[in-house]
Tab-separated table of C-alpha atoms in Angstrom:
chain	number	residue	atom	x	y	z
A	1	MET	CA	-25.066	-5.478	17.825
A	2	THR	CA	-21.611	-5.635	16.258
A	3	ASP	CA	-20.027	-8.943	15.252
A	4	PRO	CA	-16.254	-9.599	15.183
A	5	ASP	CA	-16.235	-8.976	11.431
A	6	GLY	CA	-17.528	-5.448	12.101
A	7	VAL	CA	-14.691	-4.818	14.539
A	8	ALA	CA	-12.253	-6.195	11.957
A	9	ARG	CA	-13.580	-3.736	9.361
A	10	VAL	CA	-13.065	-0.840	11.774
A	11	TYR	CA	-9.558	-2.142	12.460
A	12	ARG	CA	-8.718	-2.056	8.763
A	13	GLN	CA	-10.222	1.410	8.339
A	14	GLU	CA	-9.001	3.142	11.493
A	15	TYR	CA	-5.848	1.408	12.726
A	16	GLY	CA	-3.404	3.656	10.871
A	17	ARG	CA	-5.131	6.890	11.882
A	18	CYS	CA	-5.339	5.846	15.542
A	19	VAL	CA	-1.711	4.754	15.724
A	20	ALA	CA	-0.567	7.944	13.985
A	21	THR	CA	-2.415	10.098	16.515
A	22	LEU	CA	-1.072	8.101	19.460
A	23	VAL	CA	2.506	8.214	18.115
A	24	ARG	CA	2.268	12.003	17.958
A	25	VAL	CA	0.833	12.169	21.460
A	26	LEU	CA	3.084	9.552	23.081
A	27	GLY	CA	6.287	9.836	21.099
A	28	ASP	CA	6.685	6.057	21.363
A	29	ILE	CA	5.802	3.674	18.527
A	30	ASP	CA	5.595	0.487	20.590
A	31	LEU	CA	3.460	2.109	23.286
A	32	ALA	CA	1.147	3.601	20.657
A	33	GLU	CA	0.700	0.263	18.862
A	34	GLU	CA	0.113	-1.633	22.089
A	35	ALA	CA	-2.423	0.922	23.302
A	36	VAL	CA	-4.381	0.806	20.035
A	37	GLN	CA	-4.325	-2.993	19.997
A	38	ASP	CA	-5.554	-3.006	23.606
A	39	ALA	CA	-8.381	-0.670	22.617
A	40	PHE	CA	-9.468	-3.010	19.831
A	41	THR	CA	-9.402	-5.904	22.305
A	42	VAL	CA	-11.785	-3.925	24.505
A	43	ALA	CA	-13.949	-3.211	21.452
A	44	LEU	CA	-14.225	-6.934	20.728
A	45	THR	CA	-15.776	-7.466	24.149
A	46	ARG	CA	-17.965	-4.349	24.319
A	47	TRP	CA	-19.213	-3.571	20.820
A	48	PRO	CA	-21.098	-6.852	20.288
A	49	ALA	CA	-23.324	-5.820	23.224
A	50	THR	CA	-23.405	-2.037	22.887
A	51	GLY	CA	-23.216	-1.706	19.104
A	52	LEU	CA	-20.839	0.342	16.995
A	53	PRO	CA	-20.162	3.808	18.505
A	54	PRO	CA	-21.028	6.887	16.388
A	55	SER	CA	-17.321	7.531	15.708
A	56	PRO	CA	-15.424	4.235	16.019
A	57	GLY	CA	-12.036	5.793	15.300
A	58	ALA	CA	-12.462	8.432	17.988
A	59	TRP	CA	-13.633	5.753	20.439
A	60	ILE	CA	-10.535	3.657	19.736
A	61	THR	CA	-8.205	6.661	20.022
A	62	THR	CA	-9.726	7.806	23.326
A	63	THR	CA	-9.710	4.287	24.764
A	64	ALA	CA	-6.121	3.745	23.617
A	65	ARG	CA	-5.021	7.029	25.159
A	66	ASN	CA	-6.659	6.115	28.458
A	67	ARG	CA	-5.010	2.701	28.359
A	68	ALA	CA	-1.645	4.348	27.780
A	69	ILE	CA	-2.232	6.683	30.720
A	70	ASP	CA	-3.067	3.733	32.946
A	71	ARG	CA	0.014	1.856	31.820
A	72	LEU	CA	2.335	4.812	32.361
A	73	ARG	CA	0.996	5.368	35.838
A	74	ARG	CA	1.115	1.679	36.665
A	75	GLU	CA	4.706	1.312	35.508
A	76	ALA	CA	5.901	4.691	36.764
A	77	SER	CA	9.009	4.423	38.871
A	78	ARG	CA	10.160	7.980	38.539
A	79	ALA	CA	8.501	11.376	38.716
A	80	ASP	CA	8.955	11.977	34.984
A	81	ARG	CA	6.739	8.979	34.169
A	82	HIS	CA	4.011	10.499	36.312
A	83	ALA	CA	4.598	13.802	34.552
A	84	GLN	CA	4.353	12.099	31.161
A	85	ALA	CA	1.030	10.537	32.089
A	86	THR	CA	-0.268	13.890	33.339
A	87	LEU	CA	0.856	15.611	30.135
A	88	LEU	CA	-0.806	12.889	28.067
A	89	TYR	CA	-4.038	13.238	30.005
A	90	HIS	CA	-4.212	16.975	29.413
A	91	CYS	CA	-2.865	17.036	25.851
A	92	ASP	CA	-4.856	18.775	23.158
A	93	GLU	CA	-5.444	16.123	20.509
A	94	GLY	CA	-6.459	18.760	18.008
A	95	GLN	CA	-3.175	20.633	18.172
A	96	GLU	CA	-1.260	20.649	14.926
A	97	VAL	CA	2.484	21.153	14.584
A	98	GLY	CA	4.450	21.919	11.444
A	99	PRO	CA	3.360	22.158	7.824
A	100	VAL	CA	1.809	18.675	7.605
A	101	ARG	CA	-1.675	18.645	9.104
A	102	ASP	CA	-2.439	14.968	8.728
A	103	ASP	CA	-1.125	12.735	11.506
A	104	GLN	CA	-0.707	9.831	9.116
A	105	LEU	CA	1.395	11.809	6.656
A	106	ARG	CA	3.393	13.185	9.580
A	107	LEU	CA	4.069	9.607	10.683
A	108	VAL	CA	5.168	8.625	7.184
A	109	PHE	CA	7.783	11.375	7.165
A	110	THR	CA	8.889	10.472	10.674
A	111	CYS	CA	9.457	6.846	9.739
A	112	CYS	CA	11.300	7.906	6.598
A	113	HIS	CA	14.150	9.429	8.583
A	114	PRO	CA	17.465	8.999	6.707
A	115	ALA	CA	18.979	7.161	9.684
A	116	LEU	CA	16.839	4.170	8.742
A	117	ALA	CA	17.603	1.944	5.788
A	118	PRO	CA	15.175	2.507	2.900
A	119	ALA	CA	13.650	-0.976	3.160
A	120	ALA	CA	13.139	-0.495	6.900
A	121	GLN	CA	11.525	2.911	6.357
A	122	ILE	CA	8.970	1.457	3.989
A	123	ALA	CA	8.289	-1.688	6.003
A	124	LEU	CA	7.750	0.167	9.274
A	125	THR	CA	5.447	2.719	7.708
A	126	LEU	CA	3.376	0.025	6.017
A	127	ARG	CA	2.981	-1.604	9.417
A	128	LEU	CA	1.995	1.599	11.209
A	129	LEU	CA	0.037	3.368	8.486
A	130	GLY	CA	-2.146	0.569	7.189
A	131	GLY	CA	-2.010	-1.887	10.042
A	132	LEU	CA	-0.580	-4.416	7.605
A	133	GLU	CA	0.630	-7.624	9.172
A	134	THR	CA	4.167	-8.882	8.655
A	135	PRO	CA	3.192	-11.520	6.034
A	136	GLU	CA	1.425	-8.859	3.954
A	137	ILE	CA	4.458	-6.584	4.049
A	138	ALA	CA	6.810	-9.460	3.269
A	139	ARG	CA	4.702	-10.224	0.198
A	140	ALA	CA	5.019	-6.624	-0.991
A	141	PHE	CA	8.812	-6.871	-0.709
A	142	LEU	CA	9.021	-10.447	-2.050
A	143	VAL	CA	11.070	-11.521	0.996
A	144	PRO	CA	10.548	-14.199	3.682
A	145	GLU	CA	8.301	-13.314	6.610
A	146	ALA	CA	11.106	-13.780	9.158
A	147	THR	CA	13.307	-11.319	7.276
A	148	MET	CA	10.563	-8.704	7.288
A	149	ALA	CA	9.835	-9.203	10.986
A	150	GLN	CA	13.486	-8.517	11.787
A	151	ARG	CA	13.476	-5.352	9.675
A	152	ILE	CA	10.452	-3.939	11.481
A	153	VAL	CA	11.823	-4.704	14.947
A	154	ARG	CA	15.220	-3.240	14.091
A	155	ALA	CA	13.634	-0.095	12.668
A	156	LYS	CA	11.693	0.485	15.883
A	157	HIS	CA	14.823	-0.055	17.959
A	158	LYS	CA	16.790	2.311	15.733
A	159	ILE	CA	14.260	5.102	16.224
A	160	LYS	CA	14.270	4.599	19.974
A	161	ASP	CA	18.005	4.014	20.489
A	162	ALA	CA	19.101	6.838	18.182
A	163	GLY	CA	16.619	9.267	19.691
A	164	ILE	CA	15.117	10.066	16.286
A	165	PRO	CA	12.677	12.901	16.990
A	166	TYR	CA	8.986	12.694	16.179
A	167	ARG	CA	8.778	15.937	14.300
A	168	ILE	CA	7.865	17.347	10.929
A	169	PRO	CA	10.854	17.837	8.622
A	170	THR	CA	11.625	21.381	7.570
A	171	GLY	CA	11.178	22.535	4.004
A	172	ALA	CA	14.825	21.866	3.213
A	173	GLU	CA	14.559	18.279	4.460
A	174	LEU	CA	11.370	17.374	2.627
A	175	PRO	CA	12.924	16.487	-0.769
A	176	ARG	CA	15.449	14.144	0.881
A	177	ARG	CA	12.627	12.259	2.590
A	178	LEU	CA	10.525	12.084	-0.580
A	179	PRO	CA	11.585	8.818	-2.312
A	180	PRO	CA	10.712	6.459	0.557
A	181	VAL	CA	7.516	8.413	1.286
A	182	LEU	CA	6.356	7.951	-2.295
A	183	ALA	CA	7.305	4.272	-2.168
A	184	VAL	CA	5.284	3.835	1.025
A	185	LEU	CA	2.171	5.474	-0.396
A	186	TYR	CA	2.462	3.424	-3.582
A	187	LEU	CA	2.803	0.157	-1.666
A	188	VAL	CA	-0.092	1.026	0.650
A	189	PHE	CA	-2.281	1.644	-2.392
A	190	ASN	CA	-1.135	-1.583	-4.024
A	191	GLU	CA	-1.992	-3.556	-0.909
A	192	GLY	CA	-5.429	-1.983	-0.992
A	193	TYR	CA	-5.913	-2.587	-4.716
A	194	ALA	CA	-4.752	-6.226	-4.541
A	195	ALA	CA	-5.037	-7.339	-0.924
A	196	SER	CA	-2.509	-9.959	0.156
A	197	VAL	CA	-4.975	-11.996	2.172
A	198	GLY	CA	-8.697	-12.307	2.793
A	199	ALA	CA	-11.790	-13.029	0.769
A	200	ASP	CA	-12.004	-9.580	-0.844
A	201	LEU	CA	-9.714	-8.650	-3.704
A	202	VAL	CA	-9.707	-4.967	-2.733
A	203	ARG	CA	-9.265	-3.054	0.534
A	204	ALA	CA	-10.922	0.223	-0.375
A	205	ASP	CA	-9.858	1.844	2.913
A	206	LEU	CA	-6.171	1.525	2.056
A	207	CYS	CA	-6.739	2.824	-1.475
A	208	ALA	CA	-8.564	5.854	-0.083
A	209	ASP	CA	-5.881	6.493	2.545
A	210	ALA	CA	-3.087	6.342	-0.011
A	211	ILE	CA	-4.864	8.677	-2.428
A	212	GLY	CA	-5.825	11.135	0.318
A	213	LEU	CA	-2.288	11.290	1.702
A	214	THR	CA	-0.816	11.665	-1.772
A	215	ARG	CA	-3.205	14.542	-2.447
A	216	GLU	CA	-2.032	16.219	0.743
A	217	LEU	CA	1.590	15.607	-0.189
A	218	ALA	CA	0.962	17.149	-3.606
A	219	GLY	CA	-0.408	20.242	-1.868
A	220	LEU	CA	2.648	20.326	0.380
A	221	MET	CA	5.106	19.910	-2.511
A	222	PRO	CA	3.382	21.289	-5.639
A	223	ASP	CA	6.631	21.620	-7.601
A	224	GLU	CA	7.668	17.969	-7.266
A	225	PRO	CA	6.718	16.211	-10.511
A	226	GLU	CA	7.065	12.709	-9.039
A	227	VAL	CA	4.475	13.521	-6.382
A	228	ALA	CA	2.108	14.587	-9.160
A	229	GLY	CA	3.044	11.471	-11.114
A	230	LEU	CA	2.195	9.203	-8.198
A	231	LEU	CA	-1.133	10.949	-7.663
A	232	ALA	CA	-1.998	10.519	-11.352
A	233	LEU	CA	-1.001	6.848	-11.242
A	234	LEU	CA	-3.164	6.163	-8.191
A	235	LEU	CA	-6.159	8.021	-9.625
A	236	LEU	CA	-5.994	6.247	-12.981
A	237	THR	CA	-5.587	2.861	-11.314
A	238	GLU	CA	-8.390	3.562	-8.837
A	239	SER	CA	-10.662	4.580	-11.704
A	240	ARG	CA	-10.773	0.928	-12.822
A	241	ARG	CA	-11.768	-0.491	-9.451
A	242	PRO	CA	-15.571	-0.600	-10.114
A	243	ALA	CA	-14.933	-2.877	-13.102
A	244	ARG	CA	-12.243	-5.002	-11.478
A	245	THR	CA	-14.646	-7.397	-9.797
A	246	ALA	CA	-17.799	-9.116	-11.034
A	247	PRO	CA	-21.046	-8.937	-9.021
A	248	ASP	CA	-20.081	-12.191	-7.283
A	249	GLY	CA	-16.744	-10.693	-6.191
A	250	SER	CA	-14.636	-12.633	-8.679
A	251	MET	CA	-11.671	-10.925	-10.316
A	252	VAL	CA	-11.892	-9.417	-13.810
A	253	LEU	CA	-8.631	-8.771	-15.662
A	254	LEU	CA	-7.997	-5.475	-17.448
A	255	PRO	CA	-8.677	-6.797	-20.992
A	256	ASP	CA	-12.056	-8.164	-19.898
A	257	GLN	CA	-13.288	-5.171	-17.920
A	258	ASP	CA	-16.400	-3.202	-18.854
A	259	ARG	CA	-14.754	0.164	-19.397
A	260	SER	CA	-18.039	2.005	-19.149
A	261	ARG	CA	-17.825	1.237	-15.420
A	262	TRP	CA	-14.505	3.052	-15.038
A	263	ASN	CA	-14.754	6.257	-13.004
A	264	ALA	CA	-14.706	8.968	-15.677
A	265	GLU	CA	-13.929	11.769	-13.220
A	266	LEU	CA	-10.843	10.024	-11.901
A	267	VAL	CA	-9.725	9.219	-15.454
A	268	ALA	CA	-10.051	12.878	-16.487
A	269	GLU	CA	-8.212	14.116	-13.406
A	270	GLY	CA	-5.418	11.584	-13.795
A	271	GLN	CA	-4.959	12.290	-17.492
A	272	ALA	CA	-4.821	16.050	-16.839
A	273	ILE	CA	-2.052	15.526	-14.281
A	274	VAL	CA	-0.131	13.317	-16.732
A	275	ARG	CA	-0.332	16.028	-19.388
A	276	ALA	CA	0.976	18.582	-16.903
A	277	CYS	CA	3.855	16.248	-16.055
A	278	LEU	CA	4.724	15.855	-19.728
A	279	ARG	CA	4.877	19.638	-20.102
A	280	ARG	CA	7.389	19.807	-17.236
A	281	GLY	CA	9.784	17.495	-19.067
A	282	ARG	CA	11.262	15.949	-15.901
A	283	PRO	CA	10.255	12.288	-16.240
A	284	GLY	CA	10.521	9.906	-13.311
A	285	PRO	CA	9.329	6.376	-12.542
A	286	TYR	CA	5.909	7.348	-11.182
A	287	GLN	CA	5.233	9.754	-14.021
A	288	ILE	CA	6.097	7.077	-16.576
A	289	GLN	CA	3.860	4.523	-14.860
A	290	ALA	CA	1.098	7.121	-14.828
A	291	ALA	CA	1.627	7.677	-18.556
A	292	ILE	CA	1.255	3.932	-19.139
A	293	ALA	CA	-1.994	3.957	-17.163
A	294	ALA	CA	-3.142	6.947	-19.220
A	295	VAL	CA	-2.538	5.030	-22.465
A	296	HIS	CA	-4.776	2.242	-21.191
A	297	SER	CA	-7.433	4.732	-20.119
A	298	ASP	CA	-7.383	6.325	-23.589
A	299	ALA	CA	-8.440	3.063	-25.245
A	300	PRO	CA	-12.228	2.610	-25.479
A	301	THR	CA	-11.687	-1.169	-25.683
A	302	ALA	CA	-8.781	-3.465	-24.882
A	303	ALA	CA	-8.295	-4.095	-28.606
A	304	ASP	CA	-7.707	-0.363	-29.142
A	305	THR	CA	-4.754	-0.212	-26.719
A	306	ASP	CA	-1.661	1.389	-28.248
A	307	TRP	CA	0.749	-1.368	-27.215
A	308	SER	CA	3.660	0.156	-29.113
A	309	GLN	CA	3.377	3.242	-26.920
A	310	VAL	CA	3.034	1.103	-23.822
A	311	LEU	CA	6.188	-0.823	-24.731
A	312	ALA	CA	8.101	2.383	-25.439
A	313	LEU	CA	7.130	3.708	-22.017
A	314	TYR	CA	8.174	0.459	-20.338
A	315	ASP	CA	11.506	0.692	-22.146
A	316	GLN	CA	11.938	4.175	-20.683
A	317	LEU	CA	10.895	2.977	-17.234
A	318	ASN	CA	13.241	-0.009	-17.407
A	319	ALA	CA	16.100	2.320	-18.322
A	320	ILE	CA	15.721	4.581	-15.272
A	321	ALA	CA	14.221	2.211	-12.677
A	322	PRO	CA	14.933	-1.387	-13.667
A	323	THR	CA	13.295	-4.064	-11.512
A	324	PRO	CA	12.189	-7.634	-12.259
A	325	VAL	CA	8.543	-6.598	-11.858
A	326	VAL	CA	8.979	-3.803	-14.413
A	327	ALA	CA	10.588	-6.324	-16.771
A	328	LEU	CA	7.656	-8.700	-16.235
A	329	ASN	CA	5.122	-5.997	-17.086
A	330	ARG	CA	7.204	-5.019	-20.098
A	331	ALA	CA	7.095	-8.640	-21.263
A	332	VAL	CA	3.300	-8.487	-21.279
A	333	ALA	CA	3.505	-5.608	-23.766
A	334	VAL	CA	6.045	-7.564	-25.814
A	335	GLY	CA	3.560	-10.425	-25.954
A	336	GLU	CA	0.797	-8.171	-27.252
A	337	LEU	CA	3.026	-6.788	-30.000
A	338	HIS	CA	5.267	-9.694	-30.940
A	339	GLY	CA	3.458	-12.773	-29.698
A	340	PRO	CA	3.676	-15.121	-26.711
A	341	ALA	CA	6.942	-16.792	-27.747
A	342	ALA	CA	8.835	-13.488	-27.679
A	343	ALA	CA	7.250	-12.612	-24.330
A	344	LEU	CA	8.056	-16.010	-22.805
A	345	ALA	CA	11.709	-15.598	-23.771
A	346	GLU	CA	11.721	-12.329	-21.790
A	347	VAL	CA	9.891	-13.840	-18.817
A	348	ASP	CA	12.145	-16.880	-18.574
A	349	ARG	CA	15.138	-14.600	-18.030
A	350	LEU	CA	13.625	-13.206	-14.820
A	351	GLU	CA	14.192	-14.363	-11.252
A	352	LEU	CA	10.877	-14.002	-9.400
A	353	PRO	CA	10.395	-17.466	-7.888
A	354	THR	CA	8.099	-16.383	-5.029
A	355	TYR	CA	5.957	-13.876	-6.983
A	356	HIS	CA	2.671	-15.508	-7.900
A	357	LEU	CA	1.969	-13.081	-10.758
A	358	PHE	CA	5.232	-14.130	-12.425
A	359	HIS	CA	4.038	-17.727	-12.575
A	360	ALA	CA	0.534	-16.642	-13.599
A	361	ALA	CA	1.888	-14.561	-16.494
A	362	ARG	CA	4.158	-17.388	-17.543
A	363	ALA	CA	1.260	-19.841	-17.397
A	364	ASP	CA	-0.854	-17.627	-19.650
A	365	LEU	CA	1.923	-17.404	-22.227
A	366	LEU	CA	2.494	-21.167	-22.137
A	367	ALA	CA	-1.226	-21.787	-22.615
A	368	ARG	CA	-1.289	-19.446	-25.594
A	369	LEU	CA	1.587	-21.436	-27.099
A	370	GLY	CA	-0.331	-24.692	-26.664
A	371	ARG	CA	2.048	-26.040	-24.002
A	372	ALA	CA	-0.754	-27.253	-21.747
A	373	ASP	CA	1.283	-29.392	-19.339
A	374	ASP	CA	3.777	-26.605	-18.700
A	375	ALA	CA	0.960	-24.110	-18.351
A	376	ARG	CA	-0.765	-26.285	-15.751
A	377	SER	CA	2.461	-26.564	-13.750
A	378	ALA	CA	2.912	-22.785	-13.819
A	379	TYR	CA	-0.698	-22.166	-12.770
A	380	GLU	CA	-0.296	-24.681	-9.935
A	381	ARG	CA	2.776	-22.825	-8.701
A	382	ALA	CA	0.952	-19.488	-8.912
A	383	LEU	CA	-1.933	-20.998	-6.969
A	384	GLU	CA	0.458	-22.257	-4.268
A	385	LEU	CA	1.895	-18.757	-3.805
A	386	ALA	CA	-1.308	-16.688	-4.003
A	387	THR	CA	-2.854	-15.876	-0.621
A	388	ASN	CA	-5.905	-13.800	-1.565
A	389	GLU	CA	-9.027	-15.919	-1.951
A	390	ALA	CA	-10.335	-13.993	-4.975
A	391	GLU	CA	-7.018	-14.383	-6.788
A	392	ARG	CA	-6.843	-18.052	-5.861
A	393	ALA	CA	-10.329	-18.634	-7.244
A	394	PHE	CA	-9.376	-16.886	-10.478
A	395	LEU	CA	-6.185	-18.926	-10.859
A	396	ALA	CA	-8.035	-22.144	-10.074
A	397	GLY	CA	-10.482	-21.312	-12.857
A	398	ARG	CA	-7.659	-20.704	-15.310
A	399	LEU	CA	-5.991	-23.941	-14.234
A	400	SER	CA	-9.148	-25.965	-14.799
A	401	GLY	CA	-9.518	-24.375	-18.233
A	402	VAL	CA	-6.140	-25.599	-19.479
A	403	GLY	CA	-6.586	-28.787	-21.518
A	404	ALA	CA	-4.265	-31.749	-21.318
A	405	GLY	CA	-1.157	-31.483	-23.399
């Protein structure tokens, strides 16, 4: 027997792979998505009675392909639609084209065509690769849901109307496609590491997908230091995941984590990549973030963290890739070195009204300064904006722990 939650888990794990395969086979994003969604609808009715198939992803892909064949034949009004259905029926799903062997990575590069605006490239790929819903993607971009929905629809129309080919870019094109591809993989990992919605803090499937695709990208482009930097950043961040939640599933912040539970192999691999990046002398945003993560991983306890080095790295990052989120993280380092008042002055200059971690960081600083009423208000705002149940529980605990002012 398989309950709906089991089907939902398969959806989270397999959606991106199935859609990527169907996009390659069909050459049509909307048709691929609809076929995969239809297949999961069938699974919801069949799997509770028959049980989970030996290879759920293959079952979904085969069912989706058959559904697409049926739809093409049903809607065929011209001979070429019949021909397309026949070609689809006889296609070799194992055939690989171009230098990228992974369908998902191929889809990332396809969606990152320069004809699409950068924000649309990232949003569409997040939707197709990880099966993320529009609210989750909107949260990653800190924009309203309606705005993100329009971006995704327009991106699909642009690909279709402009006849953007579903093909692997040539070697000369790869570097031009790289920035949005790296951004996509980073955001997919972040959504896995801190899920937007649901009871679980982490979506391990998305973390694994992002790391696996980044590894493949690093093999494809071994001389690109930012690819190596992103891989190091993901590995070092992933290394902390075992310590990030308590046995009851509650969230544990970095300073409170049991560092003996960090994955030592991932730490060693990530640090080795960071050292190789430093030897290259071509710093970029992902390499700098990886270096910051490496500083944290060097410290046997939170008290041993070299915050002066962390702040210096954030200064470098803020100089080459300034964003409000970078400035917020930099303010945390300022607080560790120069106290909460100095950090709060930095935070209060930022404009991140819909970012729950902004309000949470501000609340922590206010509490440390003894401004209990203000801290409670900030925690309440953070709680209003947070959508993950584990994060909400953590914030509620912090809120209840703030005494009256």
